[in-house]
Tab-separated table of C-alpha atoms and ligand atoms in Angstrom:
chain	number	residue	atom	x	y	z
A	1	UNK	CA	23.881	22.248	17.725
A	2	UNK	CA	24.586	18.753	16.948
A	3	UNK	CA	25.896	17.450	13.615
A	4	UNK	CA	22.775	17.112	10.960
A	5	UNK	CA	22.203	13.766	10.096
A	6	UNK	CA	22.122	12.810	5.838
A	7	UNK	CA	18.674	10.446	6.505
A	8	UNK	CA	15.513	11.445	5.574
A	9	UNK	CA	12.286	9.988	7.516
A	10	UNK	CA	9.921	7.649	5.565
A	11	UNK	CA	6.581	10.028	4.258
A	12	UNK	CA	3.510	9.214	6.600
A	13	UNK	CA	1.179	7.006	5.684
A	14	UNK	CA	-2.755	7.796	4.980
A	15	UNK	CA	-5.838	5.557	4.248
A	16	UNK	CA	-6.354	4.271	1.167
A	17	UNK	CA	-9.658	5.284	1.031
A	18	UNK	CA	-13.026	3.534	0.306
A	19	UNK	CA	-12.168	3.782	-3.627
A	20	UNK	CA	-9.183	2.158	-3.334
A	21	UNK	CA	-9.928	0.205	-6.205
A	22	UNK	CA	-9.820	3.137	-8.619
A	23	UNK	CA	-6.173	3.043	-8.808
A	24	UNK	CA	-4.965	-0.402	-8.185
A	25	UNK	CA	-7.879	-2.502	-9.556
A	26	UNK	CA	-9.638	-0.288	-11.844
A	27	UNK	CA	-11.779	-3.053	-13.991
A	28	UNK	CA	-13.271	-3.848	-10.045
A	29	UNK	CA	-14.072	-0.131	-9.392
A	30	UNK	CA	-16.320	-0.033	-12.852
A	31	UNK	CA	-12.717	1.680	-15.146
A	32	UNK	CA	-12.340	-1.437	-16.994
A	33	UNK	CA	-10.431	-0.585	-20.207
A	34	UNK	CA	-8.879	2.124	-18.568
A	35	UNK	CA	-5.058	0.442	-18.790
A	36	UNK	CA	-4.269	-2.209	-21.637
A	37	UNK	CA	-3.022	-4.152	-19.019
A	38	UNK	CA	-3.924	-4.584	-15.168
A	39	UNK	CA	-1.404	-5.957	-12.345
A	40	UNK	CA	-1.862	-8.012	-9.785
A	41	UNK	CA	-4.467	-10.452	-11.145
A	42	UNK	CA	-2.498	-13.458	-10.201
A	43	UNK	CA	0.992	-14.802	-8.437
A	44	UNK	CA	1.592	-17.654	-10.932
A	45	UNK	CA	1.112	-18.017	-14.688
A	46	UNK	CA	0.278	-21.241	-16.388
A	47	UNK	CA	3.311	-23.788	-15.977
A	48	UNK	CA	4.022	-22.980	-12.275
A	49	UNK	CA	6.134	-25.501	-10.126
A	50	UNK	CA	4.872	-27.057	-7.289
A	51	UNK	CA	1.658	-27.771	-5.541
A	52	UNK	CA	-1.725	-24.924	-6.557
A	53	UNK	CA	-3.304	-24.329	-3.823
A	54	UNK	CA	-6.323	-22.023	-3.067
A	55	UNK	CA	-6.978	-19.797	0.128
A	56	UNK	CA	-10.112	-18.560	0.663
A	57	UNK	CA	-11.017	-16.135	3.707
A	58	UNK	CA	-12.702	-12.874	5.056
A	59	UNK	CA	-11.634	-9.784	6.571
A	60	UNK	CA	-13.494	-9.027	9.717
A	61	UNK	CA	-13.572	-5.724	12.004
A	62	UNK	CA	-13.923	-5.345	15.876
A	63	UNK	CA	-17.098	-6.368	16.098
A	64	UNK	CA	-16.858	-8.947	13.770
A	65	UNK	CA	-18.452	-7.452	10.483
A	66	UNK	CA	-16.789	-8.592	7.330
A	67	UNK	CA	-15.443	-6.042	5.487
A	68	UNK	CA	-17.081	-5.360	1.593
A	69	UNK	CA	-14.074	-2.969	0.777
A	70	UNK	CA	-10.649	-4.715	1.869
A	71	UNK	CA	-8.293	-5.267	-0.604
A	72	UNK	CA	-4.696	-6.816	0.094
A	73	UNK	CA	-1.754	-7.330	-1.258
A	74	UNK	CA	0.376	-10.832	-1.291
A	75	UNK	CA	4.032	-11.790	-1.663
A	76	UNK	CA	5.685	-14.729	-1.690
A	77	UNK	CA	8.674	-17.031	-3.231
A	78	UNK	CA	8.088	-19.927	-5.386
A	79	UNK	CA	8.204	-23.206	-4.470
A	80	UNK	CA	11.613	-23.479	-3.550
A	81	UNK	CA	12.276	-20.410	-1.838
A	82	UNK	CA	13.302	-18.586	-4.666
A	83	UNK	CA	11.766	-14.826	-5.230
A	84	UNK	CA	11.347	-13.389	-8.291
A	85	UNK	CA	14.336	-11.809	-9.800
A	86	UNK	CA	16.595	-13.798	-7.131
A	87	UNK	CA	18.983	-16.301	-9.646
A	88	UNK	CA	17.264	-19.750	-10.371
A	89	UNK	CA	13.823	-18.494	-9.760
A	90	UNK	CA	10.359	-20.041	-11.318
A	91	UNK	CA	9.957	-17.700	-14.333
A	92	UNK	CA	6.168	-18.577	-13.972
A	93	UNK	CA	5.832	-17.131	-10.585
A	94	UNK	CA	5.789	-13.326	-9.988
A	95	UNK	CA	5.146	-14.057	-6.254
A	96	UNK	CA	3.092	-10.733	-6.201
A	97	UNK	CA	-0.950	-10.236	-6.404
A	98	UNK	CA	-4.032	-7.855	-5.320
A	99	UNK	CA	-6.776	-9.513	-3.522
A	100	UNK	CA	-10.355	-8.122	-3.140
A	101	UNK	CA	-13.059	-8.915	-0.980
A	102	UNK	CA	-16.002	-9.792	-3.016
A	103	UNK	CA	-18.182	-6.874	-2.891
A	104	UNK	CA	-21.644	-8.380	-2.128
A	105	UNK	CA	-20.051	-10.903	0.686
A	106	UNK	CA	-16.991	-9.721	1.939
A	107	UNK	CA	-15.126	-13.207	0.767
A	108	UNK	CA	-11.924	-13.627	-1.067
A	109	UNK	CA	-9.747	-16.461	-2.898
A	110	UNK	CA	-6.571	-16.309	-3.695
A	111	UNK	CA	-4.682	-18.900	-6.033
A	112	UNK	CA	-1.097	-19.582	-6.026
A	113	UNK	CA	1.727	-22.348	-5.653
A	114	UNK	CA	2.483	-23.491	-1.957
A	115	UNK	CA	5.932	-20.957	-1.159
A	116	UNK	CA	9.276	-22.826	-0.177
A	117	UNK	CA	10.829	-21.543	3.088
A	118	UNK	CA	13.547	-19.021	3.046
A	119	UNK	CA	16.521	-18.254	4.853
A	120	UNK	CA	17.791	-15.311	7.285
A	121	UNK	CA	20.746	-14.056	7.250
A	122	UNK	CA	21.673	-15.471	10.482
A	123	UNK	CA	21.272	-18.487	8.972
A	124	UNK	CA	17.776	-19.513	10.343
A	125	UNK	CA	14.979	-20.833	8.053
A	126	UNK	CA	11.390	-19.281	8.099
A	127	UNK	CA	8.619	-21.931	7.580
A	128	UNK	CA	6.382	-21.240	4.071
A	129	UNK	CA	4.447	-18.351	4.355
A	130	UNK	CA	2.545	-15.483	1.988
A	131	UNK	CA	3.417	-12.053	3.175
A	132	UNK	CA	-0.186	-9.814	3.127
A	133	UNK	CA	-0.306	-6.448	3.271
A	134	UNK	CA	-4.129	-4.604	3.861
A	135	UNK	CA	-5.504	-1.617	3.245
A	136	UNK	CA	-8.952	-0.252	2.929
A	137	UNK	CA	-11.581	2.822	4.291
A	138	UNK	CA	-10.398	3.093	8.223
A	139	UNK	CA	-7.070	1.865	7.572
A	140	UNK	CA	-4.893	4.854	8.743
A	141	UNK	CA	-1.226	2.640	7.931
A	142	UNK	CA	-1.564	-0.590	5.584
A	143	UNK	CA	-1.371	-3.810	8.113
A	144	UNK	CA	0.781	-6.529	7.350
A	145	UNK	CA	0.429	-10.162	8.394
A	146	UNK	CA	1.497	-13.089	6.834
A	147	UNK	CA	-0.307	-16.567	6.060
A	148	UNK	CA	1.424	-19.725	7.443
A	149	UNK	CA	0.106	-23.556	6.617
A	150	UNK	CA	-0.797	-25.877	9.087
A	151	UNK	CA	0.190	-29.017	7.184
A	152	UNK	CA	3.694	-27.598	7.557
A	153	UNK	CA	6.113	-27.857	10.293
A	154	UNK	CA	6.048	-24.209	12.162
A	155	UNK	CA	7.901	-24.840	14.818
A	156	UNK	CA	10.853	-23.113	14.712
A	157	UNK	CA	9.737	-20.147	12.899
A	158	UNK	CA	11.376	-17.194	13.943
A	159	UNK	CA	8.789	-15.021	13.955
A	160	UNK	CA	5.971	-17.189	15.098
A	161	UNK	CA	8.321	-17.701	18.015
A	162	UNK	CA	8.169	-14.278	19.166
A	163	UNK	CA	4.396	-13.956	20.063
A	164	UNK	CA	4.167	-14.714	23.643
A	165	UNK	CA	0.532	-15.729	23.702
A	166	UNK	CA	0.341	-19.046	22.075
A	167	UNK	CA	-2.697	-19.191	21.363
A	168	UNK	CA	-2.361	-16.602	19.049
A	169	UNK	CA	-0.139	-18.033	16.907
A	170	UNK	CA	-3.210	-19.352	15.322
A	171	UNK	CA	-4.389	-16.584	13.467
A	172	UNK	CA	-1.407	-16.656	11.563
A	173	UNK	CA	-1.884	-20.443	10.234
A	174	UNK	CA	-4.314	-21.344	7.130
A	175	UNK	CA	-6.790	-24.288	8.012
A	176	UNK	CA	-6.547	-26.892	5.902
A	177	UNK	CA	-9.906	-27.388	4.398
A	178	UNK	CA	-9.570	-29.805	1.665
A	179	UNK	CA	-6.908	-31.169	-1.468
A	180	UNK	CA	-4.908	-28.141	-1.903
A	181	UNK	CA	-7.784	-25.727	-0.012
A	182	UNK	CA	-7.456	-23.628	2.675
A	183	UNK	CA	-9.601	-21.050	5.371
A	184	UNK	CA	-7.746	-18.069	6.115
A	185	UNK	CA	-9.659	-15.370	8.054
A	186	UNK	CA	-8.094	-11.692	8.590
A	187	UNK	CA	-9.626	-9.934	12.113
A	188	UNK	CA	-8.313	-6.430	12.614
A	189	UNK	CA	-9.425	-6.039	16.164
A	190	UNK	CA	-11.805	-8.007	18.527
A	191	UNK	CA	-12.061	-11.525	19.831
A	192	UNK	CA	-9.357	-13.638	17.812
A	193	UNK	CA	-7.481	-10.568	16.826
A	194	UNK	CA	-5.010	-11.439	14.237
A	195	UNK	CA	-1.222	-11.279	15.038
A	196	UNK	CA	-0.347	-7.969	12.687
A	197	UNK	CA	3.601	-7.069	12.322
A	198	UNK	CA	6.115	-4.278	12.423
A	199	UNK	CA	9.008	-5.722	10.144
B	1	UNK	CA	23.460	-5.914	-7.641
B	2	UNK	CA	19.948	-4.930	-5.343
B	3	UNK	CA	21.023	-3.766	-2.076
B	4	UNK	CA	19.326	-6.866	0.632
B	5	UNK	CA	20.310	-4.924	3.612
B	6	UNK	CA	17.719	-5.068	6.702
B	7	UNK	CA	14.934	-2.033	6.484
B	8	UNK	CA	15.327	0.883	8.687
B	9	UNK	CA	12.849	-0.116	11.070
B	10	UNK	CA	9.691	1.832	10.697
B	11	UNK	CA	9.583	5.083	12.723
B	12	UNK	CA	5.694	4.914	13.540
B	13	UNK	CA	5.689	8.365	15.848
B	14	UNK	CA	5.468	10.099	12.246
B	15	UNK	CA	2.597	8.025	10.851
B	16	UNK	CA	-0.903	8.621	12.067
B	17	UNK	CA	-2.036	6.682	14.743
B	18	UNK	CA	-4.427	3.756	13.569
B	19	UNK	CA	-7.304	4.176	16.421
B	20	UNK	CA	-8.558	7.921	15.878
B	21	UNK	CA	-12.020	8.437	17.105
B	22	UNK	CA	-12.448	11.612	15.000
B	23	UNK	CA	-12.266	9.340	11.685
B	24	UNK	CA	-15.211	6.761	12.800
B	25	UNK	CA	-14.677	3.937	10.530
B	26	UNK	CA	-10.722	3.474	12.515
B	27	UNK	CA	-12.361	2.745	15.281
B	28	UNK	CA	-13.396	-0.452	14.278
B	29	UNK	CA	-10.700	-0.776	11.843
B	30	UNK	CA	-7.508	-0.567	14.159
B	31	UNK	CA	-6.208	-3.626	15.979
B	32	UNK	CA	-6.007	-2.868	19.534
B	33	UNK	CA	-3.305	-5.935	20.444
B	34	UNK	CA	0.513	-4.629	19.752
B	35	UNK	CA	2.341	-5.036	16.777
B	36	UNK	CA	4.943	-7.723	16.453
B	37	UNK	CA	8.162	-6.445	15.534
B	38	UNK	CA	11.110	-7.930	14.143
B	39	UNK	CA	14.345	-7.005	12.197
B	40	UNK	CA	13.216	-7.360	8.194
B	41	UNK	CA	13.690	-10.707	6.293
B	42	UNK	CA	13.953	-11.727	3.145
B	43	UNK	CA	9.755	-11.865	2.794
B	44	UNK	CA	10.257	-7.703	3.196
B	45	UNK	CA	13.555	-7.106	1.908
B	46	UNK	CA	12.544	-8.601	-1.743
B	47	UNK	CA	9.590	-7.473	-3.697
B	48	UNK	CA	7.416	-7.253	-6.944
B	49	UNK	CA	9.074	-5.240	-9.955
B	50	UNK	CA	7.188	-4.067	-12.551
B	51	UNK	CA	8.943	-2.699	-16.293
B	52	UNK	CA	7.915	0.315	-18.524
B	53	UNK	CA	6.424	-2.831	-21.116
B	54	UNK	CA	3.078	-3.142	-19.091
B	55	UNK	CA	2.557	0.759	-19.297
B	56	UNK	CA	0.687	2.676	-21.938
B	57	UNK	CA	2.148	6.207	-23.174
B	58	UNK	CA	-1.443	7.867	-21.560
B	59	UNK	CA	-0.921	6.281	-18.276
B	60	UNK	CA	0.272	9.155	-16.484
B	61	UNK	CA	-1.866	11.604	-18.355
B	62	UNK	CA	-5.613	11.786	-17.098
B	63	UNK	CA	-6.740	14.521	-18.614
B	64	UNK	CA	-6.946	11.806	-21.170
B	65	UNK	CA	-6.209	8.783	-20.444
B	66	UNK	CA	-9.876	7.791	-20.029
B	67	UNK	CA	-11.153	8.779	-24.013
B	68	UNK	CA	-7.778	7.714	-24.903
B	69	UNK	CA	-7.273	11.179	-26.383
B	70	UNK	CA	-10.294	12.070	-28.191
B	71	UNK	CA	-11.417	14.902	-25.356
B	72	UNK	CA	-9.884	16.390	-22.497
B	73	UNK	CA	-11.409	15.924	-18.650
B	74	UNK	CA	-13.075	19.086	-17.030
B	75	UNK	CA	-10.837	21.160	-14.557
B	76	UNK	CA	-7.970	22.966	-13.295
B	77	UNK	CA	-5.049	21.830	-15.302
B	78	UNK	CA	-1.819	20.712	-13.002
B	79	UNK	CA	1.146	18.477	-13.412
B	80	UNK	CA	2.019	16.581	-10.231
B	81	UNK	CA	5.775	16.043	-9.971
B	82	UNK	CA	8.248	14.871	-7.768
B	83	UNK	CA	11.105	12.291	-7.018
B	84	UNK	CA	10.695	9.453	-4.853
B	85	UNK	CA	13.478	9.197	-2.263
B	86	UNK	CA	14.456	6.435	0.433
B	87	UNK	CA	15.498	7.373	3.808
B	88	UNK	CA	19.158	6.963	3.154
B	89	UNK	CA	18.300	9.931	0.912
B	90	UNK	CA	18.984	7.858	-2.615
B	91	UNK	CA	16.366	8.318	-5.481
B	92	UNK	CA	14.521	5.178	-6.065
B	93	UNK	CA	14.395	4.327	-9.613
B	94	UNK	CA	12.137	2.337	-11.985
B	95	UNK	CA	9.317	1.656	-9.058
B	96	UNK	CA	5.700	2.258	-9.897
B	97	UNK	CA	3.324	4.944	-8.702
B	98	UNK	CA	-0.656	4.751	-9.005
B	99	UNK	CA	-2.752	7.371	-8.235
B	100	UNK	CA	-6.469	7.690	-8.075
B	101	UNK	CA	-8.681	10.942	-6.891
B	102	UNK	CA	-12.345	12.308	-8.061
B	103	UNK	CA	-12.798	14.713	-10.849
B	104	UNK	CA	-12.893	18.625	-10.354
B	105	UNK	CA	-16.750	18.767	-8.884
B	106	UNK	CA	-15.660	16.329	-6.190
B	107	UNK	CA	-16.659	13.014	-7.552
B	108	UNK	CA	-14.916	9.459	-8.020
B	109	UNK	CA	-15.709	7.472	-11.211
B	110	UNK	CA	-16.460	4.188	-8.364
B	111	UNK	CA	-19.726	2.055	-8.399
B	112	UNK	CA	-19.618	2.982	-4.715
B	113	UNK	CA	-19.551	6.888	-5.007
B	114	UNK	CA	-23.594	8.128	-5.098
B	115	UNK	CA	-22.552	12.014	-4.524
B	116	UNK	CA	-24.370	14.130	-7.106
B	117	UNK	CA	-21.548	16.004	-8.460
B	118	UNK	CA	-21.969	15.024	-12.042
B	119	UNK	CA	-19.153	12.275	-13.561
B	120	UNK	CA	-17.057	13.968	-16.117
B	121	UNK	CA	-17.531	11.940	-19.497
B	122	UNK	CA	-14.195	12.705	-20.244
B	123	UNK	CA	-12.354	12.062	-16.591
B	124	UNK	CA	-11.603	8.343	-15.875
B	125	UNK	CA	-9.648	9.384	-12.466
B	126	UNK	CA	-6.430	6.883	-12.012
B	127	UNK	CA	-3.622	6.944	-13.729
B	128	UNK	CA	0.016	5.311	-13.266
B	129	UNK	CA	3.853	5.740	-14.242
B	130	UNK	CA	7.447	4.512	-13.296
B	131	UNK	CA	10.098	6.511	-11.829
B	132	UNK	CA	12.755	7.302	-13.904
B	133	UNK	CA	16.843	6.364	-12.994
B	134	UNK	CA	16.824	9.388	-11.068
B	135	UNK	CA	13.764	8.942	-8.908
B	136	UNK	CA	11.516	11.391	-10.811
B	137	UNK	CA	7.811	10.919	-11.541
B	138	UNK	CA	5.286	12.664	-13.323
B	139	UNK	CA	1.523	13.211	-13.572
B	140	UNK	CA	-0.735	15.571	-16.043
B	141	UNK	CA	-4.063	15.798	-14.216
B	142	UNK	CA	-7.030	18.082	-13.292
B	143	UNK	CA	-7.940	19.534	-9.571
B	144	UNK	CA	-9.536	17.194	-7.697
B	145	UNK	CA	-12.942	19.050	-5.769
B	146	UNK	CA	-13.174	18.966	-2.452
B	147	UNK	CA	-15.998	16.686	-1.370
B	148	UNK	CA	-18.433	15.837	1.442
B	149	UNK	CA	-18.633	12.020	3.308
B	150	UNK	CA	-20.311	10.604	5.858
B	151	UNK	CA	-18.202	11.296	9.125
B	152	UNK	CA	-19.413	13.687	11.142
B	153	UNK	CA	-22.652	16.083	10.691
B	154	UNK	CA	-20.644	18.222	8.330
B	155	UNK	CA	-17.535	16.691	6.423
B	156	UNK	CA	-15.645	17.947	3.735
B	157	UNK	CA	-12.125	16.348	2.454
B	158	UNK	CA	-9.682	18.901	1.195
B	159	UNK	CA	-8.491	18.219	-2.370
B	160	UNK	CA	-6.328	15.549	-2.579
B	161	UNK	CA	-4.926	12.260	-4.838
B	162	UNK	CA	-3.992	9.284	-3.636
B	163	UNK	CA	-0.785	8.017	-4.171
B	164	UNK	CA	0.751	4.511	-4.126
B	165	UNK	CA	4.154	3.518	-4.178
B	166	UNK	CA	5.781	-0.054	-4.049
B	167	UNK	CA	9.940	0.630	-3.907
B	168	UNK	CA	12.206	-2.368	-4.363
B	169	UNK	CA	11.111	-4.322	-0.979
B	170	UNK	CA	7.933	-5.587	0.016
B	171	UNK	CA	8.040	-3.834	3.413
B	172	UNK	CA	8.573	-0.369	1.331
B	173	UNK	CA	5.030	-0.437	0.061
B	174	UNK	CA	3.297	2.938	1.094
B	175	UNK	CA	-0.216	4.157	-0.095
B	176	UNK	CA	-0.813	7.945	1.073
B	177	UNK	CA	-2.443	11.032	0.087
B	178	UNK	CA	-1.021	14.345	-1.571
B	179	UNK	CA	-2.753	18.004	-0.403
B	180	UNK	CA	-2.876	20.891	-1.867
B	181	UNK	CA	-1.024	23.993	-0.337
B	182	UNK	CA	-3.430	26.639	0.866
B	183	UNK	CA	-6.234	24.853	0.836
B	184	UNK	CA	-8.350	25.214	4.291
B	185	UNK	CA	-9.837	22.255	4.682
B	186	UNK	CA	-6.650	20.439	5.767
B	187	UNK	CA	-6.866	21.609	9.316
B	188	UNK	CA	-10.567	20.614	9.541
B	189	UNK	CA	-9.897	17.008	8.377
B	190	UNK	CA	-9.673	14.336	10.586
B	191	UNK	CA	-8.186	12.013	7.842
B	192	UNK	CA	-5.211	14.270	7.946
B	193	UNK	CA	-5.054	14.648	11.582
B	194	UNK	CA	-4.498	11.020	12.202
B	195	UNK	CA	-1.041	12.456	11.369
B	196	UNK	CA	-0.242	13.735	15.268
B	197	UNK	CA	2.675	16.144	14.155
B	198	UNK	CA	1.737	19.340	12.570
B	199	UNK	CA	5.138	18.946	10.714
B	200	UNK	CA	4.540	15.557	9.532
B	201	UNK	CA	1.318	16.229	8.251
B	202	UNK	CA	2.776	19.468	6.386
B	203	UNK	CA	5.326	17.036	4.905
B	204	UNK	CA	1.985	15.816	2.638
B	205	UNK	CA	1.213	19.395	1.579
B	206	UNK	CA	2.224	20.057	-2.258
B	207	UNK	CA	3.563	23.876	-2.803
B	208	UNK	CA	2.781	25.572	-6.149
B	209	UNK	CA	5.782	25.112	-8.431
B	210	UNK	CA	5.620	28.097	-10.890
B	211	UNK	CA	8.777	27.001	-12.006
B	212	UNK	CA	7.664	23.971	-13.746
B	213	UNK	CA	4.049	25.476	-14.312
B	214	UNK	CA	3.647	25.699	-18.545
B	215	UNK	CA	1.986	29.301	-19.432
B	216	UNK	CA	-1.254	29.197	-21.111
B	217	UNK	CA	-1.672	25.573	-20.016
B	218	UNK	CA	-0.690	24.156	-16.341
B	219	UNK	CA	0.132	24.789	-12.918
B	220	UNK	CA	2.635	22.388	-10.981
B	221	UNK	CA	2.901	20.984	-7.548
B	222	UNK	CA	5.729	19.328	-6.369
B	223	UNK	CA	5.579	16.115	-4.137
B	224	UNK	CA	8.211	14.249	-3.258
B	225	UNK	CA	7.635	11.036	-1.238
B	226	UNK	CA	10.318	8.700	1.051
B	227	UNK	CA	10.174	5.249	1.451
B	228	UNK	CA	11.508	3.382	3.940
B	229	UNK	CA	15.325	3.064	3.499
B	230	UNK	CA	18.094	0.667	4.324
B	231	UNK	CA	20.593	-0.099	7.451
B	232	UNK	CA	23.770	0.845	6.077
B	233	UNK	CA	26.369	-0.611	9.055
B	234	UNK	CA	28.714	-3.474	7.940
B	235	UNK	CA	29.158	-4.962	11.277
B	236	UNK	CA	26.760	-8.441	11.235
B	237	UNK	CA	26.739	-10.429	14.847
B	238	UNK	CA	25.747	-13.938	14.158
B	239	UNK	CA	23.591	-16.106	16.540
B	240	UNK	CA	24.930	-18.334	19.015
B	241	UNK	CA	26.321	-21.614	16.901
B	242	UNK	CA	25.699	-20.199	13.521
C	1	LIG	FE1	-10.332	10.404	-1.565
């Protein structure tokens, strides 16, 4: 016998179910009241720095049905690169929201300040992005993905840099639909598929 | 001072597979394109914290936490305890848990859920609570029912509540499911056996805790849940110029 390692292994993963909602937006689910106070409503409070912008999208399955039920999860810095509870960082911005697909069809918005881009630890700089992380009904392990910004420069973004197919680095970059709008659509599988990560 | 080390990458052999026939709605619901992987950054390393001030003191109580007190919900009374660890095997304190699950006859309080087990008036069915600085949680609830969905011709899910965790870093987050030792149904689920390994899958399944079961009023179950953990190495290689 070998020596026994001290680590433990992460616990699996299961769907979140079609009631998702129950526990992590109750008011959505029909359990409004339930908590004084609900998380997750929005990534900035009044008094924000930098530019508010709005994404609006759907979430789309393999054969290109939008999805009623998805909810996701977003995370991001302020607009300097700062996350909260890092030293010097926008009070105003918790960096952290829930996102739900509008029941009736399938569409959802998110507000939130434009992120700054961040630094590795090797010293290269990511370009602004919005980490996302899905679940929903079907969703065995929650998928994560990110939101980039066309009207940014991407270019030497470490991990857009990875995916070998170019053309895929697409489905990774918000379309920039009007002042401070953008189009962001999710597809788990199919034509299009969006570029998901293991980070 | 938080610990910004890289995550332990995740080990995905444990975790179900996404595309499992079996469960119908993965099918359409799994990419079938690889996953991109790359060593965590910051985005993954940092994430939301929540403190005890958005809480109320019924949070983690729903046996009443839906008539804020006035009447107690239907069912088999348990406590749900446990201690969230991380995979260097370190509690992890002050993160928050949610859990949701349907009342004792097998239904969810969701605008969604038609079955025609009856609501409880007095069972809301989510609750929520922080871990404390040693990593422990804990839950007053009722037995969720077992109940039927639309899968196959005859589909029943074995008790269970859903569990949500967030840890200190964004790539941490983990929703999953607790079970219920003994109960039969597991190995006829095919939501569980997205899980491949028998152990893994096992690794979701509560015992009975008699030792922190209160006579006269509830039974216990134990569940602990991991998160993903840190690299712990000290050697860094930087890139070429840097
Ligand atoms: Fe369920």
């Amino acid at each position: 016998m070998v020596q026994k390692l001290d680590t433990l292994i992460e616990s699996p993963s299961q769907t979140a179910g079609p009631y998702v909602h129950i526990g992590t937006v109750p008011t959505y689910a029909g359990l409004g009241g339930i908590y004084e106070q609900e998380i997750g409503d929005s990534p900035i409070a009044d008094g924000a720095k930098g530019e508010v912008i709005t994404i609006t999208g759907t979430v789309a399955d393999a054969t290109g049905w939008v999805l009623r039920d998805a909810m996701f999860e977003t995370w991001q810095p302020d607009a300097a690169g700062k996350f909260a509870g890092d030293a010097g960082a926008d009070p105003a911005v918790s960096g952290w929201s829930r996102v739900c697909a509008d029941p009736e069809s399938g569409e959802w918005t998110l507000k939130t300040v434009k992120p700054g881009s961040t630094t590795l630890r090797d010293g290269r700089v990511q370009a602004p992005h919005i980490s996302v992380w899905l679940v929903a009904r079907g969703i065995n392990i929650g998928l994560q993905t990110r939101i980039y910004f066309e009207d940014e420069d991407n270019s030497a973004d470490p991990l857009l840099n990875r995916i070998e197919q170019r053309p895929r680095v697409d489905t990774l970059i918000a379309k920039r639909t009007g002042d401070g709008e953008y189009r962001f659509d999710i597809r788990i599988a199919g034509p299009q598929e969006t570029v998901f990560l293991d980070i | 001072m938080t610990d910004q080390s890289p995550l332990i990458p995740r080990n995905r052999e444990m975790h179900p597979v996404p595309y499992y026939p079996d469960y119908k709605t993965s099918v359409a619901r799994s990419p079938s394109l690889p996953l991109i992987s790359m060593e965590s950054t910051p985005s993954e390393e940092t994430g939301p914290r929540f403190g005890h001030n958005k809480l109320g003191a019924l949070d983690n109580n729903l046996i009443l936490n839906w008539t804020k007190g006035a009447a107690p919900a239907v069912g088999e009374r348990v406590l749900m305890h446990g201690r969230v660890l991380d995979e260097n095997n370190r509690p992890v304190p002050n993160t928050l848990i949610e859990i949701w699950q349907a009342n004792a006859g097998g239904r969810y309080r969701h605008i969604k859920d038609t079955y025609f087990a009856p609501l409880d008036p007095n069972f809301g069915g989510c609750g929520r609570t922080i871990t404390d600085e040693n990593g422990r949680y804990e839950f007053l609830t009722i037995r969720p029912g077992a109940y039927p969905w639309p899968n196959r011709g005859n589909e029943w899910r074995p008790m269970h509540i859903h569990i949500s965790v967030f840890g200190h870093a964004f790539g941490q987050r983990l929703i999953t499911q607790m079970y219920f030792e003994g109960d039969p149904l597991i190995d006829r689920c095919p939501i569980a056996a997205t899980i491949r390994e028998r152990s893994q899958l096992d690794r979701l399944v509560a015992p009975l805790d008699m030792a922190s079961a209160r006579p006269m009023d509830f039974l216990a179950y134990k569940f602990d849940i991991v998160l993903r953990g840190r690299r712990q190495t000290m050697f860094e290689n930087k890139m070429e110029g840097m």
